[in-house]
């Protein structure tokens, strides 16, 4: 499998130990993360060559961040340096009926201040087969929408497959801003990933007879959403994750793949969640892996869904599951019995 390129912000995660609330914490655990970086790290752990592209300040904190990428065997050859700070967010993990909470502090980060001259896309994408980004990256503003567009154009010129996870974040931009920008980028996208809210928030495409709060999901409605996305934006492959939130601790998890005018649903998993952050990123990584390994459509959606199921049982943001682990779950081994 050819190299996968991911482009996005790389930020510091700070969270109290376990399930402590912010107000109870005297210390914070640290981890380095970002949507596209998590995809690259998960793919690298599966044995796929990757390169993560971002911009970081030239300081010791960035050295720590880069060492985390290298620990997961992610390539860092094309990271740009400049600016004053790395972005960060604070996470308070929820449990049962208490939801998780996130507070962002990422304005004026080195990545947000990126310039087009920071990234030579033809050099970066040499010998690569796939380019991945999310809606978070252009949402950070500044030059990033323009830089994303140039990356997508270059990827298509060089024959790379381009994937995008819509990943709408209401605290970063409005729905109208997201729609205007993302529609320009979708002209270059081959594989689109969304959850049950993204299509509505970004593209104003809604699933009929569905209420995500109550957990009522209408499969036919999501087939209609995927079909409309595919036709309107000329995107051959659309994947939609389907989450039924029973509580912060327990979710039912499945997904839909819509390809060549046909719909394929995965099996549904009941997950007792350890850490849901990165669940969507692990789905994206699983999807990319399966697409490039010539799985058939049903195998593609089963693999991606099982990968993201396993991630949500793993602490922190990266899916540390090998293909053999994921395929075992696809094959029906979800017992959790001790392996000796």
PDB file of N, CA, C and O in Angstrom, residues 290-323:
ATOM      1  N   UNK A 290      -8.979  -0.483   4.376  1.00  0.00           N
ATOM      2  CA  UNK A 290      -9.775  -1.477   3.652  1.00  0.00           C
ATOM      3  C   UNK A 290      -9.916  -1.125   2.176  1.00  0.00           C
ATOM      4  O   UNK A 290      -9.862  -2.005   1.312  1.00  0.00           O
ATOM      5  N   UNK A 291     -10.072   0.153   1.874  1.00  0.00           N
ATOM      6  CA  UNK A 291     -10.190   0.580   0.475  1.00  0.00           C
ATOM      7  C   UNK A 291      -8.939   0.237  -0.319  1.00  0.00           C
ATOM      8  O   UNK A 291      -9.023  -0.228  -1.469  1.00  0.00           O
ATOM      9  N   UNK A 292      -7.777   0.474   0.281  1.00  0.00           N
ATOM     10  CA  UNK A 292      -6.524   0.252  -0.443  1.00  0.00           C
ATOM     11  C   UNK A 292      -6.067  -1.201  -0.411  1.00  0.00           C
ATOM     12  O   UNK A 292      -5.105  -1.559  -1.101  1.00  0.00           O
ATOM     13  N   UNK A 293      -6.744  -2.033   0.374  1.00  0.00           N
ATOM     14  CA  UNK A 293      -6.409  -3.455   0.384  1.00  0.00           C
ATOM     15  C   UNK A 293      -7.456  -4.280  -0.363  1.00  0.00           C
ATOM     16  O   UNK A 293      -7.530  -5.502  -0.197  1.00  0.00           O
ATOM     17  N   UNK A 294      -8.239  -3.584  -1.189  1.00  0.00           N
ATOM     18  CA  UNK A 294      -9.172  -4.239  -2.111  1.00  0.00           C
ATOM     19  C   UNK A 294     -10.188  -5.136  -1.424  1.00  0.00           C
ATOM     20  O   UNK A 294     -10.572  -6.186  -1.953  1.00  0.00           O
ATOM     21  N   UNK A 295     -10.642  -4.728  -0.236  1.00  0.00           N
ATOM     22  CA  UNK A 295     -11.742  -5.437   0.403  1.00  0.00           C
ATOM     23  C   UNK A 295     -13.014  -5.189  -0.425  1.00  0.00           C
ATOM     24  O   UNK A 295     -13.140  -4.155  -1.079  1.00  0.00           O
ATOM     25  N   UNK A 296     -13.960  -6.121  -0.380  1.00  0.00           N
ATOM     26  CA  UNK A 296     -15.233  -5.826  -1.026  1.00  0.00           C
ATOM     27  C   UNK A 296     -16.034  -4.872  -0.137  1.00  0.00           C
ATOM     28  O   UNK A 296     -15.650  -4.587   1.002  1.00  0.00           O
ATOM     29  N   UNK A 297     -17.144  -4.360  -0.652  1.00  0.00           N
ATOM     30  CA  UNK A 297     -17.865  -3.297   0.043  1.00  0.00           C
ATOM     31  C   UNK A 297     -18.309  -3.684   1.448  1.00  0.00           C
ATOM     32  O   UNK A 297     -18.188  -2.894   2.392  1.00  0.00           O
ATOM     33  N   UNK A 298     -18.844  -4.889   1.609  1.00  0.00           N
ATOM     34  CA  UNK A 298     -19.285  -5.299   2.938  1.00  0.00           C
ATOM     35  C   UNK A 298     -18.099  -5.441   3.882  1.00  0.00           C
ATOM     36  O   UNK A 298     -18.165  -5.042   5.055  1.00  0.00           O
ATOM     37  N   UNK A 299     -16.987  -5.962   3.389  1.00  0.00           N
ATOM     38  CA  UNK A 299     -15.785  -6.088   4.213  1.00  0.00           C
ATOM     39  C   UNK A 299     -15.233  -4.719   4.599  1.00  0.00           C
ATOM     40  O   UNK A 299     -14.737  -4.531   5.720  1.00  0.00           O
ATOM     41  N   UNK A 300     -15.335  -3.746   3.673  1.00  0.00           N
ATOM     42  CA  UNK A 300     -14.831  -2.396   3.955  1.00  0.00           C
ATOM     43  C   UNK A 300     -15.546  -1.790   5.149  1.00  0.00           C
ATOM     44  O   UNK A 300     -14.918  -1.309   6.103  1.00  0.00           O
ATOM     45  N   UNK A 301     -16.873  -1.825   5.129  1.00  0.00           N
ATOM     46  CA  UNK A 301     -17.627  -1.175   6.203  1.00  0.00           C
ATOM     47  C   UNK A 301     -17.538  -1.977   7.511  1.00  0.00           C
ATOM     48  O   UNK A 301     -17.518  -1.391   8.597  1.00  0.00           O
ATOM     49  N   UNK A 302     -17.427  -3.283   7.412  1.00  0.00           N
ATOM     50  CA  UNK A 302     -17.265  -4.085   8.629  1.00  0.00           C
ATOM     51  C   UNK A 302     -15.912  -3.799   9.282  1.00  0.00           C
ATOM     52  O   UNK A 302     -15.812  -3.666  10.515  1.00  0.00           O
ATOM     53  N   UNK A 303     -14.869  -3.695   8.477  1.00  0.00           N
ATOM     54  CA  UNK A 303     -13.524  -3.451   9.012  1.00  0.00           C
ATOM     55  C   UNK A 303     -13.445  -2.073   9.665  1.00  0.00           C
ATOM     56  O   UNK A 303     -12.935  -1.931  10.792  1.00  0.00           O
ATOM     57  N   UNK A 304     -13.954  -1.041   8.980  1.00  0.00           N
ATOM     58  CA  UNK A 304     -13.891   0.318   9.515  1.00  0.00           C
ATOM     59  C   UNK A 304     -14.678   0.438  10.812  1.00  0.00           C
ATOM     60  O   UNK A 304     -14.229   1.073  11.782  1.00  0.00           O
ATOM     61  N   UNK A 305     -15.852  -0.183  10.851  1.00  0.00           N
ATOM     62  CA  UNK A 305     -16.695  -0.103  12.046  1.00  0.00           C
ATOM     63  C   UNK A 305     -16.071  -0.858  13.215  1.00  0.00           C
ATOM     64  O   UNK A 305     -16.070  -0.379  14.364  1.00  0.00           O
ATOM     65  N   UNK A 306     -15.524  -2.034  12.948  1.00  0.00           N
ATOM     66  CA  UNK A 306     -14.871  -2.807  14.011  1.00  0.00           C
ATOM     67  C   UNK A 306     -13.642  -2.074  14.536  1.00  0.00           C
ATOM     68  O   UNK A 306     -13.373  -2.079  15.747  1.00  0.00           O
ATOM     69  N   UNK A 307     -12.895  -1.431  13.636  1.00  0.00           N
ATOM     70  CA  UNK A 307     -11.713  -0.674  14.060  1.00  0.00           C
ATOM     71  C   UNK A 307     -12.107   0.434  15.031  1.00  0.00           C
ATOM     72  O   UNK A 307     -11.478   0.620  16.084  1.00  0.00           O
ATOM     73  N   UNK A 308     -13.161   1.176  14.696  1.00  0.00           N
ATOM     74  CA  UNK A 308     -13.577   2.274  15.562  1.00  0.00           C
ATOM     75  C   UNK A 308     -14.223   1.770  16.843  1.00  0.00           C
ATOM     76  O   UNK A 308     -14.131   2.422  17.889  1.00  0.00           O
ATOM     77  N   UNK A 309     -14.851   0.608  16.782  1.00  0.00           N
ATOM     78  CA  UNK A 309     -15.382  -0.012  18.004  1.00  0.00           C
ATOM     79  C   UNK A 309     -14.239  -0.309  18.972  1.00  0.00           C
ATOM     80  O   UNK A 309     -14.311   0.039  20.161  1.00  0.00           O
ATOM     81  N   UNK A 310     -13.183  -0.916  18.490  1.00  0.00           N
ATOM     82  CA  UNK A 310     -12.056  -1.257  19.352  1.00  0.00           C
ATOM     83  C   UNK A 310     -11.396  -0.007  19.917  1.00  0.00           C
ATOM     84  O   UNK A 310     -10.996   0.024  21.091  1.00  0.00           O
ATOM     85  N   UNK A 311     -11.252   1.033  19.083  1.00  0.00           N
ATOM     86  CA  UNK A 311     -10.619   2.267  19.578  1.00  0.00           C
ATOM     87  C   UNK A 311     -11.328   2.804  20.815  1.00  0.00           C
ATOM     88  O   UNK A 311     -10.684   3.289  21.768  1.00  0.00           O
ATOM     89  N   UNK A 312     -12.651   2.749  20.833  1.00  0.00           N
ATOM     90  CA  UNK A 312     -13.399   3.352  21.925  1.00  0.00           C
ATOM     91  C   UNK A 312     -13.276   2.568  23.240  1.00  0.00           C
ATOM     92  O   UNK A 312     -13.768   3.001  24.279  1.00  0.00           O
ATOM     93  N   UNK A 313     -12.568   1.440  23.176  1.00  0.00           N
ATOM     94  CA  UNK A 313     -12.229   0.678  24.381  1.00  0.00           C
ATOM     95  C   UNK A 313     -10.782   0.911  24.800  1.00  0.00           C
ATOM     96  O   UNK A 313     -10.288   0.268  25.725  1.00  0.00           O
ATOM     97  N   UNK A 314     -10.099   1.847  24.118  1.00  0.00           N
ATOM     98  CA  UNK A 314      -8.679   2.111  24.352  1.00  0.00           C
ATOM     99  C   UNK A 314      -8.507   3.544  24.841  1.00  0.00           C
ATOM    100  O   UNK A 314      -9.079   4.471  24.275  1.00  0.00           O
ATOM    101  N   UNK A 315      -7.711   3.742  25.883  1.00  0.00           N
ATOM    102  CA  UNK A 315      -7.447   5.082  26.387  1.00  0.00           C
ATOM    103  C   UNK A 315      -6.705   5.925  25.349  1.00  0.00           C
ATOM    104  O   UNK A 315      -5.933   5.419  24.539  1.00  0.00           O
ATOM    105  N   UNK A 316      -6.963   7.229  25.397  1.00  0.00           N
ATOM    106  CA  UNK A 316      -6.358   8.237  24.534  1.00  0.00           C
ATOM    107  C   UNK A 316      -6.883   8.109  23.099  1.00  0.00           C
ATOM    108  O   UNK A 316      -7.844   7.411  22.845  1.00  0.00           O
ATOM    109  N   UNK A 317      -6.240   8.805  22.157  1.00  0.00           N
ATOM    110  CA  UNK A 317      -6.904   9.110  20.896  1.00  0.00           C
ATOM    111  C   UNK A 317      -6.568   8.184  19.728  1.00  0.00           C
ATOM    112  O   UNK A 317      -7.183   8.313  18.662  1.00  0.00           O
ATOM    113  N   UNK A 318      -5.596   7.309  19.890  1.00  0.00           N
ATOM    114  CA  UNK A 318      -5.110   6.503  18.770  1.00  0.00           C
ATOM    115  C   UNK A 318      -5.581   5.058  18.894  1.00  0.00           C
ATOM    116  O   UNK A 318      -5.563   4.475  19.980  1.00  0.00           O
ATOM    117  N   UNK A 319      -5.997   4.480  17.777  1.00  0.00           N
ATOM    118  CA  UNK A 319      -6.433   3.081  17.762  1.00  0.00           C
ATOM    119  C   UNK A 319      -5.230   2.158  17.669  1.00  0.00           C
ATOM    120  O   UNK A 319      -4.653   1.981  16.596  1.00  0.00           O
ATOM    121  N   UNK A 320      -4.849   1.570  18.781  1.00  0.00           N
ATOM    122  CA  UNK A 320      -3.705   0.657  18.814  1.00  0.00           C
ATOM    123  C   UNK A 320      -4.193  -0.779  18.606  1.00  0.00           C
ATOM    124  O   UNK A 320      -4.039  -1.648  19.458  1.00  0.00           O
ATOM    125  N   UNK A 321      -4.768  -1.001  17.433  1.00  0.00           N
ATOM    126  CA  UNK A 321      -5.280  -2.325  17.052  1.00  0.00           C
ATOM    127  C   UNK A 321      -4.640  -2.743  15.742  1.00  0.00           C
ATOM    128  O   UNK A 321      -4.622  -1.969  14.776  1.00  0.00           O
ATOM    129  N   UNK A 322      -4.121  -3.946  15.708  1.00  0.00           N
ATOM    130  CA  UNK A 322      -3.548  -4.495  14.482  1.00  0.00           C
ATOM    131  C   UNK A 322      -4.674  -5.025  13.582  1.00  0.00           C
ATOM    132  O   UNK A 322      -5.780  -5.310  14.061  1.00  0.00           O
ATOM    133  N   UNK A 323      -4.403  -5.178  12.282  1.00  0.00           N
ATOM    134  CA  UNK A 323      -5.424  -5.761  11.413  1.00  0.00           C
ATOM    135  C   UNK A 323      -5.959  -7.093  11.919  1.00  0.00           C
ATOM    136  O   UNK A 323      -7.157  -7.366  11.789  1.00  0.00           O
TER     137      UNK A 323
END
